[in-house]
CSV table of C-alpha atoms in Angstrom, one decimal:
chain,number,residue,atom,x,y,z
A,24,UNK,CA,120.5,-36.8,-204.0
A,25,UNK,CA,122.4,-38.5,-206.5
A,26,UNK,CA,123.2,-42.1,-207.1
A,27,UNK,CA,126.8,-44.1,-207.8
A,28,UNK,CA,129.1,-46.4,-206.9
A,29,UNK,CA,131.8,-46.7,-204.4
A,30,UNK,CA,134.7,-48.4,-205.8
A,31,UNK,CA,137.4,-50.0,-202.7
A,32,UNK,CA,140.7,-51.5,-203.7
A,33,UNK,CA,142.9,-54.1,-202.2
A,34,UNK,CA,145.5,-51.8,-202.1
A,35,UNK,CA,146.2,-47.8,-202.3
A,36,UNK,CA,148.4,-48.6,-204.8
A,37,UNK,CA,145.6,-50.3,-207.2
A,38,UNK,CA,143.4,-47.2,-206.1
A,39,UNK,CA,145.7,-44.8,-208.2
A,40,UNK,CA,146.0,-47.4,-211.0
A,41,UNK,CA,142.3,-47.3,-210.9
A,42,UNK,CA,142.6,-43.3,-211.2
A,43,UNK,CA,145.0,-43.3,-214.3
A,44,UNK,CA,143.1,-45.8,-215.6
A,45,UNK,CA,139.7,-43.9,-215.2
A,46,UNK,CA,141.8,-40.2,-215.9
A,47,UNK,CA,142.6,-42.0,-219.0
A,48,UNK,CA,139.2,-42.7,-220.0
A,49,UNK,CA,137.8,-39.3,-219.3
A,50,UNK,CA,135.5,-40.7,-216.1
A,51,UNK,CA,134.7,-38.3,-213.4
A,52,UNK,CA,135.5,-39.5,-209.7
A,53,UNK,CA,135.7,-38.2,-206.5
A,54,UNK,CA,138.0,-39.4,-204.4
A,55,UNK,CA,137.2,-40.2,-200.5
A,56,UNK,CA,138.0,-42.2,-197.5
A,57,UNK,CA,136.6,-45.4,-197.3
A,58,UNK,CA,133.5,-45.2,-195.5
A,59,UNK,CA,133.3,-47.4,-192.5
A,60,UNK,CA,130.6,-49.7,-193.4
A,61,UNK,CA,132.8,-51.0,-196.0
A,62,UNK,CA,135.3,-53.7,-195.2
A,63,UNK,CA,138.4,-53.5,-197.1
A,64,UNK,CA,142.2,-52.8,-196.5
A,65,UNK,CA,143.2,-49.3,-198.4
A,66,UNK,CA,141.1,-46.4,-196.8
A,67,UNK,CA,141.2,-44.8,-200.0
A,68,UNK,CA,137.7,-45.0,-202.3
A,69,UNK,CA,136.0,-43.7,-205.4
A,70,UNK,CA,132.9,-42.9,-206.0
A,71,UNK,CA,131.6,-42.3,-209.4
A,72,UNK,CA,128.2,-40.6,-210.1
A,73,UNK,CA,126.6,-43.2,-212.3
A,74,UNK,CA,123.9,-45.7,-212.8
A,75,UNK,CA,125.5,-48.9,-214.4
A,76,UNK,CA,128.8,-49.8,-213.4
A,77,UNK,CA,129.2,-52.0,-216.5
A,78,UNK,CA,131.9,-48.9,-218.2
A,79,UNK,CA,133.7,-49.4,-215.6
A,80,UNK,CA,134.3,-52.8,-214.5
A,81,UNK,CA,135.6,-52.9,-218.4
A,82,UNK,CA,137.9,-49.9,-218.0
A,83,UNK,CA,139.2,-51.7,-214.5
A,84,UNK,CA,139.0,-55.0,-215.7
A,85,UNK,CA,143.1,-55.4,-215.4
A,86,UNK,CA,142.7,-54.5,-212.0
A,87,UNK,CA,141.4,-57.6,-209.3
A,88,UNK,CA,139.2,-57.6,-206.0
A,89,UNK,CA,137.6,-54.1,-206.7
A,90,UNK,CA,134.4,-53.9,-204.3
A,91,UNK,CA,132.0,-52.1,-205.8
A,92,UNK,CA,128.9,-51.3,-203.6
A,93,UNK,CA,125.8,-48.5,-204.6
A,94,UNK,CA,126.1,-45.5,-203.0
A,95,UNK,CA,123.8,-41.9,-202.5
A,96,UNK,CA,125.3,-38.4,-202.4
A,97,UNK,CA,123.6,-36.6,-199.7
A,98,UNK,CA,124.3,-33.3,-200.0
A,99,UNK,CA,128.2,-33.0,-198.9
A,100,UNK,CA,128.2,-36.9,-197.9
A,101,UNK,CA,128.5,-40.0,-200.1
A,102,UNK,CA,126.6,-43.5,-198.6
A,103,UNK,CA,126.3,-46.9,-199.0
A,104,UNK,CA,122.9,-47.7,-200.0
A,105,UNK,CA,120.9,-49.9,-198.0
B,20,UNK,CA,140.7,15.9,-203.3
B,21,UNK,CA,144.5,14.8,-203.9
B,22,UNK,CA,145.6,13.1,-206.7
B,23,UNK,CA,145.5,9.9,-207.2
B,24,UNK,CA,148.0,7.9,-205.7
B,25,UNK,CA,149.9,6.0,-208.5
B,26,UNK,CA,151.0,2.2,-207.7
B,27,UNK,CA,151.4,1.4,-211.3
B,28,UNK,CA,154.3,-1.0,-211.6
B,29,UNK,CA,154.0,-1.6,-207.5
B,30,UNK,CA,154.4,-5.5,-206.1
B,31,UNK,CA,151.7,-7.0,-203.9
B,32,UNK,CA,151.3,-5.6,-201.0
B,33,UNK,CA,153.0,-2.0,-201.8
B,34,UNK,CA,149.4,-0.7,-203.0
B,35,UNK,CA,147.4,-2.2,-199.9
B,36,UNK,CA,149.6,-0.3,-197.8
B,37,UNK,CA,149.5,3.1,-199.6
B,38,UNK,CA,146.0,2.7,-199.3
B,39,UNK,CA,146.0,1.6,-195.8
B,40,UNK,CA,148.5,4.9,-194.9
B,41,UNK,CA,145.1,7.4,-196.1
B,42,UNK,CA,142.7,5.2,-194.3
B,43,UNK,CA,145.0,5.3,-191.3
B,44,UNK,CA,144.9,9.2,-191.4
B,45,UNK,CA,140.9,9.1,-191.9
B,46,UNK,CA,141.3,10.6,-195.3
B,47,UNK,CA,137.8,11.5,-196.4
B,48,UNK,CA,137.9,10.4,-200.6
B,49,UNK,CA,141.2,9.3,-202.3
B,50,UNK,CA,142.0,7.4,-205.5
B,51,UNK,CA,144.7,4.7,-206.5
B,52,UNK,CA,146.1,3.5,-209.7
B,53,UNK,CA,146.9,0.1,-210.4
B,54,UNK,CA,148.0,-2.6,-213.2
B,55,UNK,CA,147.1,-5.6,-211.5
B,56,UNK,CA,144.1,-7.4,-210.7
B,57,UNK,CA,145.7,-9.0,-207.7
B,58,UNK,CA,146.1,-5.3,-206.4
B,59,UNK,CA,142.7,-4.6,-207.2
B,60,UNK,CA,141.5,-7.4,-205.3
B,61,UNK,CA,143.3,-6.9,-202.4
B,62,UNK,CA,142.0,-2.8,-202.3
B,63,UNK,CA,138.7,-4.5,-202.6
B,64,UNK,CA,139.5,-6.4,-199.7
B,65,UNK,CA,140.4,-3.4,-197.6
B,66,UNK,CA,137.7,-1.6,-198.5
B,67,UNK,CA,135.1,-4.3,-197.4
B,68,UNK,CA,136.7,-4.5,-194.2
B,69,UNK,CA,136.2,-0.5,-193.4
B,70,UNK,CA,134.0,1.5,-194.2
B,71,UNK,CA,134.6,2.7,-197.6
B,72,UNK,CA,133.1,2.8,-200.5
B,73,UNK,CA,134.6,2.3,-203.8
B,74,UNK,CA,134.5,3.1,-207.1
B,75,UNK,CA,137.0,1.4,-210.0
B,76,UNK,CA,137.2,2.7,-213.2
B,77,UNK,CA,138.5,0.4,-215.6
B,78,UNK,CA,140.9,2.2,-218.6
B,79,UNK,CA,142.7,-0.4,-220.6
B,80,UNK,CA,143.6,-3.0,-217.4
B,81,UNK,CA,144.9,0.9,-215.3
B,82,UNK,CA,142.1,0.5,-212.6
B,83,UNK,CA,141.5,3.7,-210.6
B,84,UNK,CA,139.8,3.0,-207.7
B,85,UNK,CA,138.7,5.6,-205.5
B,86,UNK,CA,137.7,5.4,-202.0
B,87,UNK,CA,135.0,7.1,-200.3
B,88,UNK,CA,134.6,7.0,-196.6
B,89,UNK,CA,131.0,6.5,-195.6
B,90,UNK,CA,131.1,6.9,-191.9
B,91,UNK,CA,129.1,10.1,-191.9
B,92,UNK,CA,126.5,8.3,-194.2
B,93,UNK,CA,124.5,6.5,-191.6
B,94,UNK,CA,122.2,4.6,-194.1
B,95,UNK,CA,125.2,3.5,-196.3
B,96,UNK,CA,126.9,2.6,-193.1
B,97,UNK,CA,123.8,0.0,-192.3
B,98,UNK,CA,123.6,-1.3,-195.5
B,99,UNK,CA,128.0,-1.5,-195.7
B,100,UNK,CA,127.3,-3.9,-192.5
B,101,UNK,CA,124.5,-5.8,-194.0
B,102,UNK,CA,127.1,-6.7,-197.1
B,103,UNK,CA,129.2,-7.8,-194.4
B,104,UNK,CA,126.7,-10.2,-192.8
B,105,UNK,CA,127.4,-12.4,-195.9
B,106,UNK,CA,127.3,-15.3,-196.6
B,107,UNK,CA,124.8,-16.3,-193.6
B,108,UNK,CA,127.5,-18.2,-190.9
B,109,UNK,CA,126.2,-21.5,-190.0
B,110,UNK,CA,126.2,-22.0,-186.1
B,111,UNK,CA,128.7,-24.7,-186.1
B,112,UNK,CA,131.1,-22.2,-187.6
B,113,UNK,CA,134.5,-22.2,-185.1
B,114,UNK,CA,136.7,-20.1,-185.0
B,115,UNK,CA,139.3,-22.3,-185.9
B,116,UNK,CA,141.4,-21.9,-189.7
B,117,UNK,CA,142.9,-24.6,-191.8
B,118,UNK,CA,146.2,-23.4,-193.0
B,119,UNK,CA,147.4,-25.2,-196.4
B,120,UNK,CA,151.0,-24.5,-197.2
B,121,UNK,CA,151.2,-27.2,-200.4
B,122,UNK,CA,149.5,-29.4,-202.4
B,123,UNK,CA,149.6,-32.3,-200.8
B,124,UNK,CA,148.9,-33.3,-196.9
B,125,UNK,CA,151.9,-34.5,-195.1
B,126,UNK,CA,155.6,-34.9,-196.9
B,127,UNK,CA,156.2,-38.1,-199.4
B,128,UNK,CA,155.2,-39.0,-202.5
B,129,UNK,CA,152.6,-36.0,-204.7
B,130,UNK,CA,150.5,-38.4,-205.4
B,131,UNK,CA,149.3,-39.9,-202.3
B,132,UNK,CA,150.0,-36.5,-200.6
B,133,UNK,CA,147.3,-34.9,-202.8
B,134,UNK,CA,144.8,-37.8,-202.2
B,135,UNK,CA,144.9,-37.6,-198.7
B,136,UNK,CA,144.2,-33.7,-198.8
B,137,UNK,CA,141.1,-34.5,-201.3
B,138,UNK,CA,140.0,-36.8,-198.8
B,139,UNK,CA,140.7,-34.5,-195.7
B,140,UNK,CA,138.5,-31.3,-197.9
B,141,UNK,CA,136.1,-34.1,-197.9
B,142,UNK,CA,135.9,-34.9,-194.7
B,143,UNK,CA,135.8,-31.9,-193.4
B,144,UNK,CA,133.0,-30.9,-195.7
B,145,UNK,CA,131.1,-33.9,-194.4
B,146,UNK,CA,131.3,-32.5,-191.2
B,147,UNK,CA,129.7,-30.5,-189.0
B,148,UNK,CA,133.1,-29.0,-187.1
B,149,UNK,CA,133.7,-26.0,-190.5
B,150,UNK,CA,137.0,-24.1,-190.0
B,151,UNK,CA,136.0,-20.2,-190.6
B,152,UNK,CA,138.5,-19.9,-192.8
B,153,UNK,CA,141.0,-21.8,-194.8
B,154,UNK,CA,144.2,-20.2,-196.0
B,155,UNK,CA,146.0,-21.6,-199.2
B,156,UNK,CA,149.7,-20.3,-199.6
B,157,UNK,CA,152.7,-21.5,-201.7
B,158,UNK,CA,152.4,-24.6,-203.5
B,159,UNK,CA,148.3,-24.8,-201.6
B,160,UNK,CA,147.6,-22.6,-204.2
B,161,UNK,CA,146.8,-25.1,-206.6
B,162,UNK,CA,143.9,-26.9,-205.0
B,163,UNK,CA,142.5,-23.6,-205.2
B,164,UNK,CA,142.8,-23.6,-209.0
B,165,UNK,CA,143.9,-26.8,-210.8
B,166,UNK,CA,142.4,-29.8,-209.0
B,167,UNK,CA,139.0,-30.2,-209.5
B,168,UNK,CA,138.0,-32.2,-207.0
B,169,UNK,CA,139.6,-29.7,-204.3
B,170,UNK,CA,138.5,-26.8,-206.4
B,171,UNK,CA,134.6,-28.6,-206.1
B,172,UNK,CA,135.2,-29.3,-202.3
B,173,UNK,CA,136.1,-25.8,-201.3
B,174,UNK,CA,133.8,-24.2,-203.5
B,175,UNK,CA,130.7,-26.0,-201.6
B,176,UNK,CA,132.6,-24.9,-198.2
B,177,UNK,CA,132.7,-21.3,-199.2
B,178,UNK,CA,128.9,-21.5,-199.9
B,179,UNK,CA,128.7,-22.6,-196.1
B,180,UNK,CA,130.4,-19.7,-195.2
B,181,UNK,CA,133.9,-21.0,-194.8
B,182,UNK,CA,136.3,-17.8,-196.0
B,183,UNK,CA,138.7,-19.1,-198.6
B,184,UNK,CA,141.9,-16.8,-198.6
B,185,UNK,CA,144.3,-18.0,-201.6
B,186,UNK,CA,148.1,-16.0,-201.1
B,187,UNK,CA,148.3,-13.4,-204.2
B,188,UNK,CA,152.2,-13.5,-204.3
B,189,UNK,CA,152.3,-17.2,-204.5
B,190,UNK,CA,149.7,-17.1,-207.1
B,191,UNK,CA,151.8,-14.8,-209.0
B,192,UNK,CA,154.8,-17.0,-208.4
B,193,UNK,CA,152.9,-19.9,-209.9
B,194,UNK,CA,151.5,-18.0,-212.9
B,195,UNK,CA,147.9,-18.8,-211.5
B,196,UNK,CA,146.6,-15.4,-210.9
B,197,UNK,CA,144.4,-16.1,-213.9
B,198,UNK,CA,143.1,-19.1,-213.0
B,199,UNK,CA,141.4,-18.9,-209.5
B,200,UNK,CA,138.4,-21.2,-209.4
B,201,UNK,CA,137.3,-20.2,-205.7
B,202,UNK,CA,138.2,-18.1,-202.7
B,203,UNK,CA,140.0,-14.2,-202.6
B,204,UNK,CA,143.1,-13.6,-202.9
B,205,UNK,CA,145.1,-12.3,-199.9
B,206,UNK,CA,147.8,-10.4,-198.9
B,207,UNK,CA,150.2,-11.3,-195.8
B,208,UNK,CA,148.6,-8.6,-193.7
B,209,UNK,CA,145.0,-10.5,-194.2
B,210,UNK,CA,146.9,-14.0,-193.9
B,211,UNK,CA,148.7,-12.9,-190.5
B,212,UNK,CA,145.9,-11.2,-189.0
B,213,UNK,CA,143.8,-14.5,-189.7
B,214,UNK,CA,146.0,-17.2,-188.6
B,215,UNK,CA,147.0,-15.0,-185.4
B,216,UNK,CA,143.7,-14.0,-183.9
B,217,UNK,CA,142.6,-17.9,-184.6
B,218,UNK,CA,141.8,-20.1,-181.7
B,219,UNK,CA,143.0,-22.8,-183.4
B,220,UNK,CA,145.0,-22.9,-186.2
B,221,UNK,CA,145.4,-26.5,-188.4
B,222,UNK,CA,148.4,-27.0,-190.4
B,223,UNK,CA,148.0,-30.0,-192.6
């Protein structure tokens, strides 16, 4: 099991200016649909295997109303925590 | 035995079907020549799915393979059906294939088209409902060897027995022949026979 973050945009289109952004900056992501526990318009997430999300919120800073919640890789499956 | 058979020079599937012509007739042993590893792949192919055993010989990228039919050979006959028994099948395994004929899911704009089919590999890999197999052709090709994430996603399906079949012309086409990360290349007599004796057959 292995821990992240699940990032959720406003938009889709903020999703792929997250991706460029992130491309840009040499971060791994895996892109997946929005799990249902999290509210948010664009059904188009991140998740990014990583213990502080610090980096990143600095890398996205440009970008506004990013949810970020902690998630778990279960073996083919990435969770909310708690 | 005959000499070899020489498909040197011969475009996919030409040497399958030369090769197909002696098992057809039940020849006992023959040998092919070839130039290509997509060739050589899809004679490996063949060869799996009978029961034949082969032997390539490797000379400066001219691969001679030679078949050897082991139907009289009872104990290599057991173990040829063992070989195919892998990878273990998990139950939920339907018969049901996933046909990918680009690089994106749905028509519109690349980008978004080749989220959505990151997210659909996902999803299905999330799931318990695995295709048996999932057939890349044409511009599909390239989530079978240039985008990581589907690269990642059908590489863990492939461990859970889903077959990957990745189209060996539209490789070549594509100059990607090289650079397959997961999956077998096929020719259109494995594509055809899959997507027609599928229950179900999901075009995204």
């Amino acid at each position: 099991m292995e821990d992240g973050y699940i990032l959720s945009f406003k938009s889709t289109h903020d999703a792929f200016k997250s991706q460029h952004l992130l491309s840009k900056m040499k971060v791994l992501f895996i892109v997946i649909p929005t799990p249902v526990e999290i509210s948010a318009n664009c059904g188009l997430s991140l998740y990014i295997e990583i213990n502080t999300i610090i980096t990143i919120q600095t890398i996205l800073e440009d970008i506004h109303d990013i949810l970020y919640v902690k998630a778990i890789k279960k073996g083919s499956q990435i969770v909310p925590k708690g | 035995m005959k000499n070899p058979i020489d498909a040197i020079g011969k475009a996919c599937p030409i040497p399958f079907m030369l090769a197909k012509k002696e098992i057809d007739s039940n020849t006992h042993q023959f040998s092919i020549i070839v130039d290509n590893k997509g060739a050589l792949e899809n004679l490996k192919r063949l060869a799996t799915s009978t029961q034949y055993v082969l032997t390539i010989e490797d000379k400066e990228n001219l691969f001679t393979i030679t078949f050897l039919s082991s139907k009289k050979d009872v104990k290599a006959e057991q173990e040829h059906s063992q070989e195919d028994k892998t990878p273990i099948t998990p139950l939920a395994l339907q018969s049901w294939t996933l046909f990918i004929g680009k690089e994106t899911m749905g028509e519109g704009e690349k980008e978004l088209g080749l989220n959505l089919l990151r997210m659909h590999l996902y999803t299905i890999n999330a799931n318990n409902d695995l295709p048996k197999n999932i057939v890349c052709m044409n511009s599909g090709v390239r989530i079978a060897t240039q985008d990581q994430q589907t690269i990642a996603t059908l590489q863990s399906l492939e461990k859970k027995g889903v077959s990957i079949i990745v189209c060996g012309t539209c490789l070549d086409y594509y100059h990607l022949l090289d650079e397959l990360q997961v999956g077998y290349i096929g020719n259109m007599y494995d594509i055809t026979k899959i997507l027609t004796s599928s229950q179900k057959v999901v075009s995204v």
